[in-house]
Amino acid sequence: MPNHFSHPAAILRSIQVRKRWEKVFIVVGVFSLFIALATLVLLVSDLLIRGWPMLNWRFFTSPPSSDPEEAGILIAWVGSLLVIFVTALVAVPLGIAAGIYLEEYAPKNWLLDFIEINITNLAGVPSIIYGLLALGFFVYILNWGESILTAGFTLALLILPIVIVTTRESLRAIPQGIREAAYAVGASRWQVIADHVLPYSMGGILTGIIVGISRAIGETAPLITIGALTFITFLPDSPLTTQFPYISFNWVWAPFTVLPIQMFNWVSRPQDAFQINAAAAGIVLLVLTLGVNALAIYLRYRFRKSIKW
Amino acid sequence: MVEQPFPSTNKVPLTLPSRTIRLWRERIIATVLFLAAISSVITTLVIVYILFAETMIFFEKVMEEHQESLLAALVEFFTGTEWSPLIQPISIGILPLLSGTFTTCVVGSCVAIPFGTIAAIYLSEFAPAKVREFLKPVLEILAGVPTVVYGYFALLFVTPVLQKIILGVQQFFAPGKESWEYFELPGFNMLGAGIVVGLMIVPYITSLAEDALRAVPVHLREGSYAMGATRLQTAIKVLMPAATSGIVAAYILALSRAVGETMIVAIAAGLQPKLTFNPLEGAATTTAYIVSVSLGDLPHGSLEYQSIFAAGIMLFVATLILNVAGYFISRRYREVY
């Protein structure tokens, strides 16, 4: 039964029309991706144009001040450093241990399913909810106050799902044969993991930790919620002292501010001069988070390339 | 010199005590690891406990204040159109916060869903391998930008540009008026904040939707090409339906991000709770309210202290529903193939 497609010219026209649509779509697709790229470029260039003149040695070594010309980010970057240190100290062992249990030990039953759904859900809980958790639990129930310790634990809980999930993925990538070989020569389960599986999967785990840390550096909301100060002009006690035992942990109880909060504080002030400071702080923040992120992407790329099982 | 292969003087290396020690060490390690894994469950339990406990106190205080029953307080909470728990007489209608959250999310989705989906189709079906290798890390970097920086971008770059565009559009359609007669976009508005929230979640949608599209087995594509379909026809008529649940899960998870997004809306959308669905106005979202109250010195046990938990529980429930829905939908698409 003849229809209009049976004619060669009609078929040719149909092909041409469809090819044209395909070209249109490619243009639209490139444009969509261009939007994402343009955002990044505009964001960075806007920050650079405004903030570049502020970025000098004085900016890094001055405490905040009510005079925008005098203000700097000393307290903020020291605070960020100390908070991230506590975060890593908590999240890395806890996350790796949880990942190992779920991947290597856990029996496949409803409990594992439950923990899995729970971790997926925790990864999607808004960060500000972690702030409320920390405010209610760390600050007022455990009485840790609005300290670096509280902040570190809060961010650790926040990035825990990232560390757990990436740990599991990199453990899963290790072929079963390696485990069986180790068992065959009489290794115990923990020996198999500690001597073989973990060292081989370190690359992937490291990537996960770095991605988590980069997220923690940029996180603002949960720290505002626990009551981090926005204006603070003194540094916490130094972790190194001149007297025995030379290491002091007083700083974990100190009030603090971090880079994103400092930036938020400057953005929300009406004076234009402070917004220049905000832009400069934004550059520092971007260099930190994006630099750390880029490191993670590079590491993953390298480890993926070098794996030859 | 041939000896006996197993001299009888040799002891068996695994003596009983060392085996016991090894067994116990294994048990202790397994327990420690189990406790670490359980910590995530404990976190969830503590979140739920804290939110519920403080919200209960919030309602008790409201009941005292208004001398009414719990039911009346709940009805006021869910249907009241004014949210001002800090000013006497207090009113605790959550709707203004929800309308702010909803509006910024809708604006964000209008930006993120089309661009994210088209970019995903382009990346998975059209882009040359080299372009893809270059663009995926760039998208990941975009997802790694701190939200406070996005907030700065929304307030100091996107909003001024929008103000100029909106003024320009009005002057184009109704020229010749005095400048003050035109509608002026306020400095804090949900449009700018929503657009930037949308730009922020584009990478999530693109990456999740691309995964879903690539999970569609190759023979479906080949079948479609064999019938004479172009790549675009294959993508829209074969791959999109096959990957529907994965793509929908991507939308839902991205939406959950938008609902929970805090710093962008706190900086750029304003902090005044107002019941409005007009993106050209400023309003407070649930998250922005929590931030604005926490910024002051928050006295423990005061009504404003409890009010952020009451707002938080709404946020938690909303994102919980979205996350669980996303989880089950995405699990379904994984099981199909």
Coordinates of C-alpha atoms in Angstrom, one line a residue, chain B residues 38-270:
Chain B
I38 CA 25.8 2.4 63.2
S39 CA 26.9 6.0 63.8
S40 CA 25.0 7.2 60.8
V41 CA 21.8 5.7 62.2
I42 CA 22.5 7.3 65.5
T43 CA 23.0 10.7 63.7
T44 CA 19.5 10.3 62.1
L45 CA 18.0 9.4 65.5
V46 CA 19.5 12.4 67.2
I47 CA 18.4 14.7 64.4
V48 CA 14.8 13.4 64.7
Y49 CA 14.9 13.5 68.5
I50 CA 16.3 17.1 68.7
L51 CA 13.9 18.4 66.1
F52 CA 10.8 16.8 67.7
A53 CA 11.8 17.6 71.3
E54 CA 12.4 21.3 70.6
T55 CA 9.3 21.6 68.4
M56 CA 7.2 20.1 71.2
I57 CA 8.4 22.8 73.5
F58 CA 7.7 25.4 70.8
F59 CA 4.1 24.3 70.6
E60 CA 3.7 24.2 74.4
K61 CA 4.9 27.8 74.6
V62 CA 2.6 28.8 71.8
M63 CA -0.3 27.1 73.6
E64 CA 0.6 29.0 76.8
E65 CA 0.9 32.3 75.0
H66 CA -2.4 31.9 73.2
Q67 CA -4.2 29.8 75.8
E68 CA -5.4 27.3 73.2
S69 CA -5.3 23.6 72.6
L70 CA -2.6 21.7 70.7
L71 CA -5.0 21.2 67.8
A72 CA -5.6 24.9 67.5
A73 CA -1.9 25.6 67.6
L74 CA -1.3 23.1 64.9
V75 CA -4.1 24.5 62.8
E76 CA -2.6 28.0 63.2
F77 CA 0.9 26.6 62.3
F78 CA -0.2 25.0 59.1
T79 CA -2.8 27.6 57.9
G80 CA -1.7 30.9 59.4
T81 CA -0.6 33.4 56.8
E82 CA 1.8 35.3 59.1
W83 CA 5.1 34.2 60.6
S84 CA 6.4 36.4 63.3
P85 CA 7.3 34.3 66.4
L86 CA 9.6 37.1 67.6
I87 CA 7.2 40.0 67.8
Q88 CA 4.3 40.2 70.3
P89 CA 1.6 39.2 69.6
I90 CA 3.2 36.2 68.1
S91 CA 1.8 34.5 65.0
I92 CA 3.1 31.2 63.9
G93 CA 1.7 30.5 60.4
I94 CA 4.4 28.6 58.5
L95 CA 2.9 29.4 55.1
P96 CA 5.0 32.5 54.3
L97 CA 8.2 30.5 54.8
L98 CA 6.9 27.7 52.7
S99 CA 5.7 30.0 49.9
G100 CA 9.2 31.6 49.8
T101 CA 10.8 28.1 49.6
F102 CA 8.3 27.0 47.0
T103 CA 8.8 30.1 44.8
T104 CA 12.6 30.0 44.8
C105 CA 12.4 26.3 44.0
V106 CA 10.1 26.8 41.1
V107 CA 12.3 29.5 39.7
G108 CA 15.3 27.3 40.2
S109 CA 13.7 24.3 38.5
C110 CA 12.6 26.4 35.5
V111 CA 16.3 27.1 35.0
A112 CA 17.9 23.8 36.0
I113 CA 15.5 21.2 34.5
P114 CA 15.6 22.3 30.8
F115 CA 19.3 23.2 30.8
G116 CA 20.3 20.2 32.9
T117 CA 18.3 17.7 30.8
I118 CA 19.4 19.1 27.4
A119 CA 23.0 19.2 28.6
A120 CA 22.8 15.6 29.8
I121 CA 21.4 14.4 26.5
Y122 CA 24.1 16.3 24.6
L123 CA 26.8 14.9 26.8
S124 CA 25.7 11.3 26.7
E125 CA 24.6 11.0 23.1
F126 CA 26.2 13.8 21.0
A127 CA 29.4 15.1 22.6
P128 CA 32.7 13.7 21.3
A129 CA 34.6 11.8 23.9
K130 CA 37.2 14.6 24.3
V131 CA 34.5 17.2 24.9
R132 CA 32.9 15.0 27.6
E133 CA 36.2 14.3 29.3
F134 CA 36.8 18.0 29.5
L135 CA 33.3 19.1 30.5
K136 CA 32.5 16.6 33.3
P137 CA 35.2 17.8 35.6
V138 CA 34.2 21.4 34.9
L139 CA 30.6 20.5 35.9
E140 CA 32.0 18.9 39.1
I141 CA 34.0 22.1 39.8
L142 CA 30.8 24.1 39.4
A143 CA 29.1 21.8 41.9
G144 CA 32.0 22.5 44.3
V145 CA 31.6 26.3 44.5
P146 CA 30.7 27.3 48.1
T147 CA 27.1 28.4 48.3
V148 CA 28.1 31.7 50.0
V149 CA 30.0 32.6 46.9
Y150 CA 26.9 31.8 44.8
G151 CA 25.0 34.1 47.2
Y152 CA 27.4 36.9 46.6
F153 CA 27.0 36.3 42.8
A154 CA 23.2 36.4 43.1
L155 CA 23.1 39.6 45.1
L156 CA 25.8 41.6 43.5
F157 CA 25.9 40.3 39.9
V158 CA 22.6 38.6 38.9
T159 CA 20.2 41.0 40.6
P160 CA 21.7 44.2 39.2
V161 CA 21.7 42.6 35.7
L162 CA 18.0 41.6 36.2
Q163 CA 17.1 45.1 37.4
K164 CA 18.5 46.5 34.2
I165 CA 16.8 43.9 32.0
I166 CA 13.4 44.4 33.7
L167 CA 13.7 48.2 33.5
G168 CA 14.7 47.8 29.8
V169 CA 11.7 45.6 29.0
Q170 CA 9.4 48.1 30.6
Q171 CA 10.9 51.0 28.7
F172 CA 10.7 49.0 25.5
F173 CA 7.0 48.3 25.9
A174 CA 5.9 51.5 27.5
P175 CA 8.4 54.2 26.7
G176 CA 8.3 57.8 27.7
K177 CA 7.5 57.6 31.5
E178 CA 9.5 59.1 34.3
S179 CA 12.0 56.6 35.7
W180 CA 10.2 56.3 39.1
E181 CA 7.0 55.3 37.4
Y182 CA 8.5 52.0 36.3
F183 CA 8.4 48.9 38.4
E184 CA 11.7 48.5 40.1
L185 CA 13.0 45.1 41.1
P186 CA 14.0 45.2 44.7
G187 CA 17.6 44.5 45.7
F188 CA 16.4 41.4 47.6
N189 CA 14.2 39.2 45.3
M190 CA 13.4 35.6 44.8
L191 CA 13.9 35.7 41.0
G192 CA 17.7 36.4 41.2
A193 CA 18.1 34.0 44.1
G194 CA 16.0 31.3 42.3
I195 CA 18.0 31.6 39.1
V196 CA 21.3 31.2 40.9
V197 CA 19.9 28.2 42.9
G198 CA 18.9 26.8 39.5
L199 CA 22.4 27.3 38.1
M200 CA 23.8 25.7 41.2
I201 CA 21.8 22.5 40.7
V202 CA 22.3 22.2 36.9
P203 CA 25.5 20.1 37.5
Y204 CA 23.6 17.6 39.7
I205 CA 20.8 17.1 37.2
T206 CA 23.2 16.8 34.3
S207 CA 25.4 14.3 36.0
L208 CA 22.6 12.1 37.4
A209 CA 20.5 12.3 34.2
E210 CA 23.6 11.5 32.1
D211 CA 24.2 8.4 34.2
A212 CA 20.6 7.3 33.7
L213 CA 20.9 7.8 29.9
R214 CA 24.1 5.9 29.7
A215 CA 22.6 3.0 31.7
V216 CA 20.2 2.4 28.9
P217 CA 21.6 -0.7 27.1
V218 CA 23.3 -0.2 23.7
H219 CA 21.0 -2.6 21.9
L220 CA 18.1 -0.2 22.4
R221 CA 20.0 2.5 20.6
E222 CA 21.1 0.1 17.9
G223 CA 17.6 -1.0 17.3
S224 CA 16.5 2.5 17.0
Y225 CA 19.3 3.5 14.6
A226 CA 18.5 0.3 12.5
M227 CA 15.0 1.6 12.0
G228 CA 16.5 4.7 10.5
A229 CA 16.1 7.1 13.5
T230 CA 18.5 9.9 14.0
R231 CA 20.4 10.4 17.2
L232 CA 18.0 13.0 18.3
Q233 CA 14.9 10.8 17.6
T234 CA 16.6 8.0 19.4
A235 CA 17.4 10.2 22.4
I236 CA 13.9 11.6 22.7
K237 CA 11.7 8.7 21.7
V238 CA 13.7 5.7 22.9
L239 CA 16.3 6.7 25.5
M240 CA 14.3 9.3 27.5
P241 CA 11.3 6.9 28.0
A242 CA 13.7 4.1 28.9
A243 CA 15.6 6.3 31.4
T244 CA 12.5 8.1 32.8
S245 CA 12.8 6.9 36.3
G246 CA 16.5 7.8 36.5
I247 CA 15.8 11.2 35.1
V248 CA 12.9 11.8 37.4
A249 CA 15.0 10.7 40.3
A250 CA 17.6 13.2 39.2
Y251 CA 15.0 16.0 39.2
I252 CA 13.7 15.0 42.6
L253 CA 17.1 14.9 44.2
A254 CA 18.1 18.2 42.7
L255 CA 14.8 19.7 43.9
S256 CA 15.6 18.5 47.4
R257 CA 18.9 20.4 47.1
A258 CA 17.0 23.5 46.1
V259 CA 14.6 23.2 49.0
G260 CA 17.5 22.9 51.5
E261 CA 19.7 25.6 49.9
T262 CA 20.4 28.2 52.5
M263 CA 23.1 30.7 51.8
I264 CA 22.0 31.8 48.4
V265 CA 18.5 32.6 49.5
A266 CA 19.6 34.1 52.8
I267 CA 21.9 36.5 51.1
A268 CA 19.9 37.3 47.9
A269 CA 16.2 36.6 48.6
G270 CA 15.7 38.7 51.7

